[in-house]
Short mmCIF file of C-alpha atoms and ligand atoms in Angstrom, two decimals:
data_model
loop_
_atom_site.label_atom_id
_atom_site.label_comp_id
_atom_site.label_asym_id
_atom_site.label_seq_id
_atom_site.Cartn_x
_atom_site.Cartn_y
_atom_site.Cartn_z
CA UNK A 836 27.84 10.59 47.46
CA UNK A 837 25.16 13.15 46.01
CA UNK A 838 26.90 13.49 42.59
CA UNK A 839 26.70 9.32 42.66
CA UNK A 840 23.32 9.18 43.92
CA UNK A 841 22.42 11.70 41.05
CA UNK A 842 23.95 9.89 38.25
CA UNK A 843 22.36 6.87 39.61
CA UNK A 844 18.88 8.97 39.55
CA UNK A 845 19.82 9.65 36.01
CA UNK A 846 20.95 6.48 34.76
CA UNK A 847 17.53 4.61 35.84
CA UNK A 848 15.73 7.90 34.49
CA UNK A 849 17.60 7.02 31.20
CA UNK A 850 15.27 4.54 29.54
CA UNK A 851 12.09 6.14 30.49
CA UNK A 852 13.39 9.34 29.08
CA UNK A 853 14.79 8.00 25.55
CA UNK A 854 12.24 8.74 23.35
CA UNK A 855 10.50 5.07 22.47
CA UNK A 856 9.79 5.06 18.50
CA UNK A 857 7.09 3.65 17.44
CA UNK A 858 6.85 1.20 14.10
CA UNK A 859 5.59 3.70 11.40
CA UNK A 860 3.18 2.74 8.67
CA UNK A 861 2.01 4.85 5.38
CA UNK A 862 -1.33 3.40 4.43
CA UNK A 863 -1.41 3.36 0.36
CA UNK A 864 -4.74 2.44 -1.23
CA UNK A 865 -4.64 1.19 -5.35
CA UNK A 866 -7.09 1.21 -7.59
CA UNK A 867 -8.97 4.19 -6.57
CA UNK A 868 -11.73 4.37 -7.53
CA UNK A 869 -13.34 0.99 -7.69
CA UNK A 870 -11.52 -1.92 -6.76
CA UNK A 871 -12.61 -5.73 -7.44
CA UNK A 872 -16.51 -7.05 -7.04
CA UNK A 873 -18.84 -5.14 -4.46
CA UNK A 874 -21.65 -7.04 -2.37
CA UNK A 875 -25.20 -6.36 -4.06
CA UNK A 876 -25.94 -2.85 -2.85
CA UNK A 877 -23.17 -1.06 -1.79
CA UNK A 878 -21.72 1.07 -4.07
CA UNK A 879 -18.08 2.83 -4.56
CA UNK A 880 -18.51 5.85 -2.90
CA UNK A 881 -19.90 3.68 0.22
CA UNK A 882 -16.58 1.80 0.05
CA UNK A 883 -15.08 5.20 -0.25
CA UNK A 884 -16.96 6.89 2.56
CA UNK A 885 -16.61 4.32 5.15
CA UNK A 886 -12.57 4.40 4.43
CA UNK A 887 -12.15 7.86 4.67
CA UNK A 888 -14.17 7.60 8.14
CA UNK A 889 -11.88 4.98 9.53
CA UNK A 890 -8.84 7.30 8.58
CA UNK A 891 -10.37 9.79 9.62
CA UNK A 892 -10.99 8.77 13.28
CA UNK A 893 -7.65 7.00 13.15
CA UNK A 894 -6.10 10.36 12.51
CA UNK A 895 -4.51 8.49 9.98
CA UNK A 896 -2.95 9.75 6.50
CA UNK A 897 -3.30 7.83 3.52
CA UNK A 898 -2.11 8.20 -0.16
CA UNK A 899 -4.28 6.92 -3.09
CA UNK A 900 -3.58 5.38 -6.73
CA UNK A 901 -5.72 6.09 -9.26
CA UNK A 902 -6.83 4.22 -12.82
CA UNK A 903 -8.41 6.65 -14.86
CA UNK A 904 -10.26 4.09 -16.98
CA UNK A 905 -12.23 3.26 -13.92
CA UNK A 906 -14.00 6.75 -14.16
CA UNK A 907 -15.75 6.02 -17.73
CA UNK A 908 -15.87 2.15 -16.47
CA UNK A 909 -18.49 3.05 -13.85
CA UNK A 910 -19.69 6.60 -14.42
CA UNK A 911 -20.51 8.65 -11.18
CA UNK A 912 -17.18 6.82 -9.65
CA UNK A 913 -14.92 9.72 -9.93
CA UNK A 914 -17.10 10.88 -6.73
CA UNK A 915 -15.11 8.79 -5.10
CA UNK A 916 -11.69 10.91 -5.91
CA UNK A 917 -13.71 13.84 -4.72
CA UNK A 918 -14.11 12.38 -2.14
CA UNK A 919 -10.39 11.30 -1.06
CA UNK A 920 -9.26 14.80 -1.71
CA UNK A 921 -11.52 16.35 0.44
CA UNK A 922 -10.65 14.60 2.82
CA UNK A 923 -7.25 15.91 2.63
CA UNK A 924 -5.83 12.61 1.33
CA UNK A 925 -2.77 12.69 -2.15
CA UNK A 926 -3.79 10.83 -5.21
CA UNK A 927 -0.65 9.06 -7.35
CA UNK A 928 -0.51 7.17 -10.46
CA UNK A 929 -1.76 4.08 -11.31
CA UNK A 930 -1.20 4.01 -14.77
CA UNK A 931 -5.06 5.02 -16.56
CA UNK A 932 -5.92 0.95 -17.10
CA UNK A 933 -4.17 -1.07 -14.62
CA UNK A 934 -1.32 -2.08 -17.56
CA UNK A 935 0.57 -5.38 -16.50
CA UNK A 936 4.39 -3.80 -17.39
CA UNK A 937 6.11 -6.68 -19.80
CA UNK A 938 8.36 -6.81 -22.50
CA UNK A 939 5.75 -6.49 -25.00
CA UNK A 940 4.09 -3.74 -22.94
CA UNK A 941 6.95 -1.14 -22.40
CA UNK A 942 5.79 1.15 -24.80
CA UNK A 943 2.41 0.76 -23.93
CA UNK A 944 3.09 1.23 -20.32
CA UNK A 945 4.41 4.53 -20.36
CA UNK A 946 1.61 6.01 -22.81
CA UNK A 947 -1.08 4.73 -20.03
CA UNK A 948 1.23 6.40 -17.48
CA UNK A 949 1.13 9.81 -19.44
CA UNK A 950 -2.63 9.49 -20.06
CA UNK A 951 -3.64 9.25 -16.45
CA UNK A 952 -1.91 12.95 -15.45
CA UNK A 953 -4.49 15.24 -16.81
CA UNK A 954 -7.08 13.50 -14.30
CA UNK A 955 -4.21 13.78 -11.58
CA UNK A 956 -2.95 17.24 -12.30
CA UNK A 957 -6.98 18.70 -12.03
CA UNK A 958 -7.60 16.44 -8.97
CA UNK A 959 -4.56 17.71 -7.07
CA UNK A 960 -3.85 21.35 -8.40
CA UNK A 961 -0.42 22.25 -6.68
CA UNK A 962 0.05 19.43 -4.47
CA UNK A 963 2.06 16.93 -5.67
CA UNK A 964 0.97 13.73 -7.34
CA UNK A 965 4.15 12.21 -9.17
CA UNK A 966 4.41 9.13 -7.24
CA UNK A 967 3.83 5.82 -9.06
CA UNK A 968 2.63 2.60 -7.91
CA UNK A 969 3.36 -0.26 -10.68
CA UNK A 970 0.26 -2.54 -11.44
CA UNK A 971 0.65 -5.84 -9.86
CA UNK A 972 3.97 -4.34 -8.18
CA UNK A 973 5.15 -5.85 -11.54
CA UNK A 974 8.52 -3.96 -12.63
CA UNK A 975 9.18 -6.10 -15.37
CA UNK A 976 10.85 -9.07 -15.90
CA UNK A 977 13.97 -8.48 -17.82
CA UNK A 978 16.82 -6.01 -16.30
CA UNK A 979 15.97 -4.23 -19.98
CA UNK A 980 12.08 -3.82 -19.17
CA UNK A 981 13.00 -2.48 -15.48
CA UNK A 982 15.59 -0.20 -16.80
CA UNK A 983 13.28 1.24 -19.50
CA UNK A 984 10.55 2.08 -16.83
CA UNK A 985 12.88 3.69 -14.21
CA UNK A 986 14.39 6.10 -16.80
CA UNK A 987 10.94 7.14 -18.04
CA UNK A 988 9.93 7.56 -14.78
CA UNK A 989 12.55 9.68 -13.43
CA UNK A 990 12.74 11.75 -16.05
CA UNK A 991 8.53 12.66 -15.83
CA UNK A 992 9.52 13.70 -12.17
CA UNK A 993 8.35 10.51 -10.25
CA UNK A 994 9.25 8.62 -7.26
CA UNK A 995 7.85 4.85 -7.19
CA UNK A 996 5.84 4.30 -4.12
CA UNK A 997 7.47 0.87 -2.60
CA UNK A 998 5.55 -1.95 -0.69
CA UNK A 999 7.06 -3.31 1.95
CA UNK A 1000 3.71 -4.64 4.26
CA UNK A 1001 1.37 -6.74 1.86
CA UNK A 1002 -0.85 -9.14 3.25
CA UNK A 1003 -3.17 -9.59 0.40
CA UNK A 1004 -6.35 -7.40 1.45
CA UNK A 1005 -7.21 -7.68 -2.26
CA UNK A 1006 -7.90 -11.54 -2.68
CA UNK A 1007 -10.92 -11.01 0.20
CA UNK A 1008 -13.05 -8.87 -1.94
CA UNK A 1009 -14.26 -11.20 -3.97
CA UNK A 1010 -15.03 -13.88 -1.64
CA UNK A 1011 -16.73 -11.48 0.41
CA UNK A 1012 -19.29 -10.16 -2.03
CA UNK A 1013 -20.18 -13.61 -2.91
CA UNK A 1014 -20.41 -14.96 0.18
CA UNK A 1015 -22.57 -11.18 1.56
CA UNK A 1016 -24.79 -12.42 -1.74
CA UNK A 1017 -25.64 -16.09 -0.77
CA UNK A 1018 -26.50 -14.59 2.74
CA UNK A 1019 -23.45 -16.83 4.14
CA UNK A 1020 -22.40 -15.48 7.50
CA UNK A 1021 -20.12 -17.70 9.07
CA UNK A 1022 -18.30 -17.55 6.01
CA UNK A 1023 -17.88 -13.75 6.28
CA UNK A 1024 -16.78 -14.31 10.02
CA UNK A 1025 -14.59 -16.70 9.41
CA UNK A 1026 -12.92 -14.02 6.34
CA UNK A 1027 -12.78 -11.65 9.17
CA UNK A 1028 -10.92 -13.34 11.16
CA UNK A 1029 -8.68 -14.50 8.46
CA UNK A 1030 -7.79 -11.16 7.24
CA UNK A 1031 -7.06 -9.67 11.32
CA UNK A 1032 -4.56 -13.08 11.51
CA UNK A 1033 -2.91 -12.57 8.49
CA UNK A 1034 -2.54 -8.28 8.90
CA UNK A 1035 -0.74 -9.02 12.20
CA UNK A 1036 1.49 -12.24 11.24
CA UNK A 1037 2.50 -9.84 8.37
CA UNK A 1038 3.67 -7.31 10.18
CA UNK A 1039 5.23 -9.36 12.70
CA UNK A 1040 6.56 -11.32 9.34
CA UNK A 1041 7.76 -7.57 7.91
CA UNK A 1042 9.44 -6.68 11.36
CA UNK A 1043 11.04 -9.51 11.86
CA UNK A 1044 12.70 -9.11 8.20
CA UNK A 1045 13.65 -5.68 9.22
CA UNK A 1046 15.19 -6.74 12.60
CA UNK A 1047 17.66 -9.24 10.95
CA UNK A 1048 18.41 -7.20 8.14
CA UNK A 1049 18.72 -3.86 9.84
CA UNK A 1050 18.29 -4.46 14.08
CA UNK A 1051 15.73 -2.12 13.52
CA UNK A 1052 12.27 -0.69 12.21
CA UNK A 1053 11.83 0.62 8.71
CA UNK A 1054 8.96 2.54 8.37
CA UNK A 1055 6.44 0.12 6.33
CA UNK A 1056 4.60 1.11 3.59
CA UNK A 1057 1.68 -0.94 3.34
CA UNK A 1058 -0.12 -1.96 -0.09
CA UNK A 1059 -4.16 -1.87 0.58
CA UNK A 1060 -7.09 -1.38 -1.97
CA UNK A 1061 -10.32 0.36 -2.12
CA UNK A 1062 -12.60 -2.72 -1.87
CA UNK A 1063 -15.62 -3.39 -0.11
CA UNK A 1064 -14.46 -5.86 2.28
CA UNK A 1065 -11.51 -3.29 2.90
CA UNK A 1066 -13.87 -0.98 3.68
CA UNK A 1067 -15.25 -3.57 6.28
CA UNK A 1068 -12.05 -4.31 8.04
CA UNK A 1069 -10.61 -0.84 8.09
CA UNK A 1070 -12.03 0.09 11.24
CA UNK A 1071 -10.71 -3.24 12.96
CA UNK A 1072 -7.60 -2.95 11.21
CA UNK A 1073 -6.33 0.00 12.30
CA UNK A 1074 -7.32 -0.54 15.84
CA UNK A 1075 -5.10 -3.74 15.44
CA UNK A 1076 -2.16 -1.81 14.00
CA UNK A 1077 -2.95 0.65 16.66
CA UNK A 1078 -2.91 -1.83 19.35
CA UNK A 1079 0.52 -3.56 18.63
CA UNK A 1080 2.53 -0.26 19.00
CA UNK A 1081 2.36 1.13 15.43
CA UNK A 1082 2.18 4.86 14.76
CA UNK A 1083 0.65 6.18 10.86
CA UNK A 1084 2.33 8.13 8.59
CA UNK A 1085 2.28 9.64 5.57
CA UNK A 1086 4.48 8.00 2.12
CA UNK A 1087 6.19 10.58 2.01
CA UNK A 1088 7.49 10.52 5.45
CA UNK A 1089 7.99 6.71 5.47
CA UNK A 1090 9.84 6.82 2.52
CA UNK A 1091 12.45 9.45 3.01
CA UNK A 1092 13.85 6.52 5.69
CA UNK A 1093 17.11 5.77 3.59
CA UNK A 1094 16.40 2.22 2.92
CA UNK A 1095 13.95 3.67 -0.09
CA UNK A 1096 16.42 5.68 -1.98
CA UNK A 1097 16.80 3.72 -5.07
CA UNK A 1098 12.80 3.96 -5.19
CA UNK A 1099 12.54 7.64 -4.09
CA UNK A 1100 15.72 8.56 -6.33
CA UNK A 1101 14.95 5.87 -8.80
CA UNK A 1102 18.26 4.45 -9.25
CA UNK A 1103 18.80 1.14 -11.33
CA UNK A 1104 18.09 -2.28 -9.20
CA UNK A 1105 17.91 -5.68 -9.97
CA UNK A 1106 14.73 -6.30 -8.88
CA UNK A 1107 11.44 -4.79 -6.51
CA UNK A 1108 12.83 -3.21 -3.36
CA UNK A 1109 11.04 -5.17 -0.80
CA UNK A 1110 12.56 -6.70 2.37
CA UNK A 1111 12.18 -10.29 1.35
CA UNK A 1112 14.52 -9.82 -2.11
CA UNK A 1113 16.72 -7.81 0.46
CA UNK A 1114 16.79 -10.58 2.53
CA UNK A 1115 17.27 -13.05 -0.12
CA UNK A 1116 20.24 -10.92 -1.14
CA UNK A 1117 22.03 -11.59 2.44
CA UNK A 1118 21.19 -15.25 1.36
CA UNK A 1119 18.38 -15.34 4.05
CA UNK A 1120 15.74 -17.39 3.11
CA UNK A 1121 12.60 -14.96 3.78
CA UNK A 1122 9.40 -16.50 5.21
CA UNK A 1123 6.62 -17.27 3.39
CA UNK A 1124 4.10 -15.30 2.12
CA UNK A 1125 0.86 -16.63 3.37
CA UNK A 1126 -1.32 -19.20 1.34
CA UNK A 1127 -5.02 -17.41 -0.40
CA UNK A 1128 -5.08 -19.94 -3.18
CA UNK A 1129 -8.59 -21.17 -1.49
CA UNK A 1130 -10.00 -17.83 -1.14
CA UNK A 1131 -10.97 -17.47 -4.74
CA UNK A 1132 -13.01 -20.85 -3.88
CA UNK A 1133 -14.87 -19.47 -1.29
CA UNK A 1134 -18.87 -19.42 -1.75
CA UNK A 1135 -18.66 -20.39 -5.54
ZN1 ZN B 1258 -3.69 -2.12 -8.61
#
């Protein structure tokens, strides 16, 4: 009766003491470091510094992709990757001018890739920096492109850093500094509340993908930007992310989960490992991404 009453003690104890895991998300910010239109007076390194706060107080780690150009663009901007790295936070490449990889850009594409590592290799001494973010997440469009840009990558030492949380963060930050310049606030309230919705129905959107693919969690690794309205939401968005069980880590960590091997090893694929080409794949139909056509309407 005591040996049954003890296994009963320990079978109730049983969920309580299986360790719950939480969703994971890496945070990865592009185009470090100046991103899209900023509201008259702000500046980058105000976008910059009010990012690295949120992270900061979210205890949250966060890996950035760099453009080069951007630095002669806007002189006084590479204050910005000063910045980042003091803050503890990995830079990765970009390519140096935000190159668009197509069939008549191959070659192209891997001399910007090559011309962006000096500024990497001085920004991030011994750490390591070989992880590459495509422009546009475009990996080309014919099997030949793709193949091309894999090879060349693998063999400089990278890993591709995969997206698979995107909810658009970029197409609010120009709306936003044209609506902050006409002095329109219910139109920046109502983007608020716009970007909140559309963070959480993505990850609900991204775990659900996951859960019918895999009955489980991938970690996510979710596609942000250093813009000013960004730098706005951060704060909120995190708390959000916080709020529906979801636990940050770094790329590193969320992609050594085996469903990004053929980014982290670079193997040959057909096309962008995300879950929705997974899913379509399985011949699952994946749910739509949501609509921002209107956005780039907004306070004209
Ligand atoms: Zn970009």
């Amino acid at each position: 009766m005591r040996l049954a009453l003890a296994a009963l003690a320990a079978l109730c104890a049983l969920p309580a003491a299986r360790p719950v895991r939480a969703q994971e998300v890496a945070l990865t910010f592009d185009d470090l470091p100046a991103h899209s239109a900023l509201p008259r007076g702000e500046t980058r390194v105000g976008v910059a510094r009010a990012i690295l706060k949120a992270l900061r107080e979210a205890k949250a780690p966060a890996f950035g992709f760099v453009n080069g150009v951007q630095t002669e663009r806007e002189p006084g901007s590479d204050q910005v990757l000063s910045l980042w790295r003091a803050a503890g936070h990995p830079l990765g490449n970009h390519t140096w001018s935000h190159l668009r990889l197509t069939a008549d850009s191959a070659e192209a594409f891997e001399t910007d890739i090559v011309r962006n590592e000096p500024l990497l290799e001085a920004r991030m001494g011994q750490a390591d920096w070989r992880w590459f973010r495509y422009p546009y997440l475009a990996e080309g469009e014919t099997p030949e492109v793709r193949a091309r840009a894999r090879a060349f990558l693998k063999a400089r030492g990278y890993r591709i850093a995969s997206v698979t949380l995107d909810f658009a963060d970029w197409a609010y930050n120009e709306p936003y500094a044209r609506c902050r310049d006409k002095g329109d606030a219910a139109a920046v309230a109502a983007l608020e509340a716009r970007y909140l919705a559309s963070a959480a129905e993505g990850l609900d959107r991204a775990r659900a993908q996951s859960h019918r693919l895999y009955g489980r969690d991938i970690p996510y690794v979710l596609l942000m930007h250093l813009g000013a309205f960004d730098a706005r939401m951060v704060p909120r968005l995190l708390a959000l992310y916080r709020s529906k069980g979801v636990r940050f880590v770094s790329l590193p960590e969320a992609q050594a989960d085996p469903f990004y091997r053929s980014d982290v090893e670079i193997t040959p694929t057909a096309e962008p490992l995300t879950l929705e080409a997974e899913a379509r794949r399985r011949g699952i139909e994946p749910a739509p991404a949501p609509a921002i056509a209107d956005l780039a309407e907004l306070c004209r």
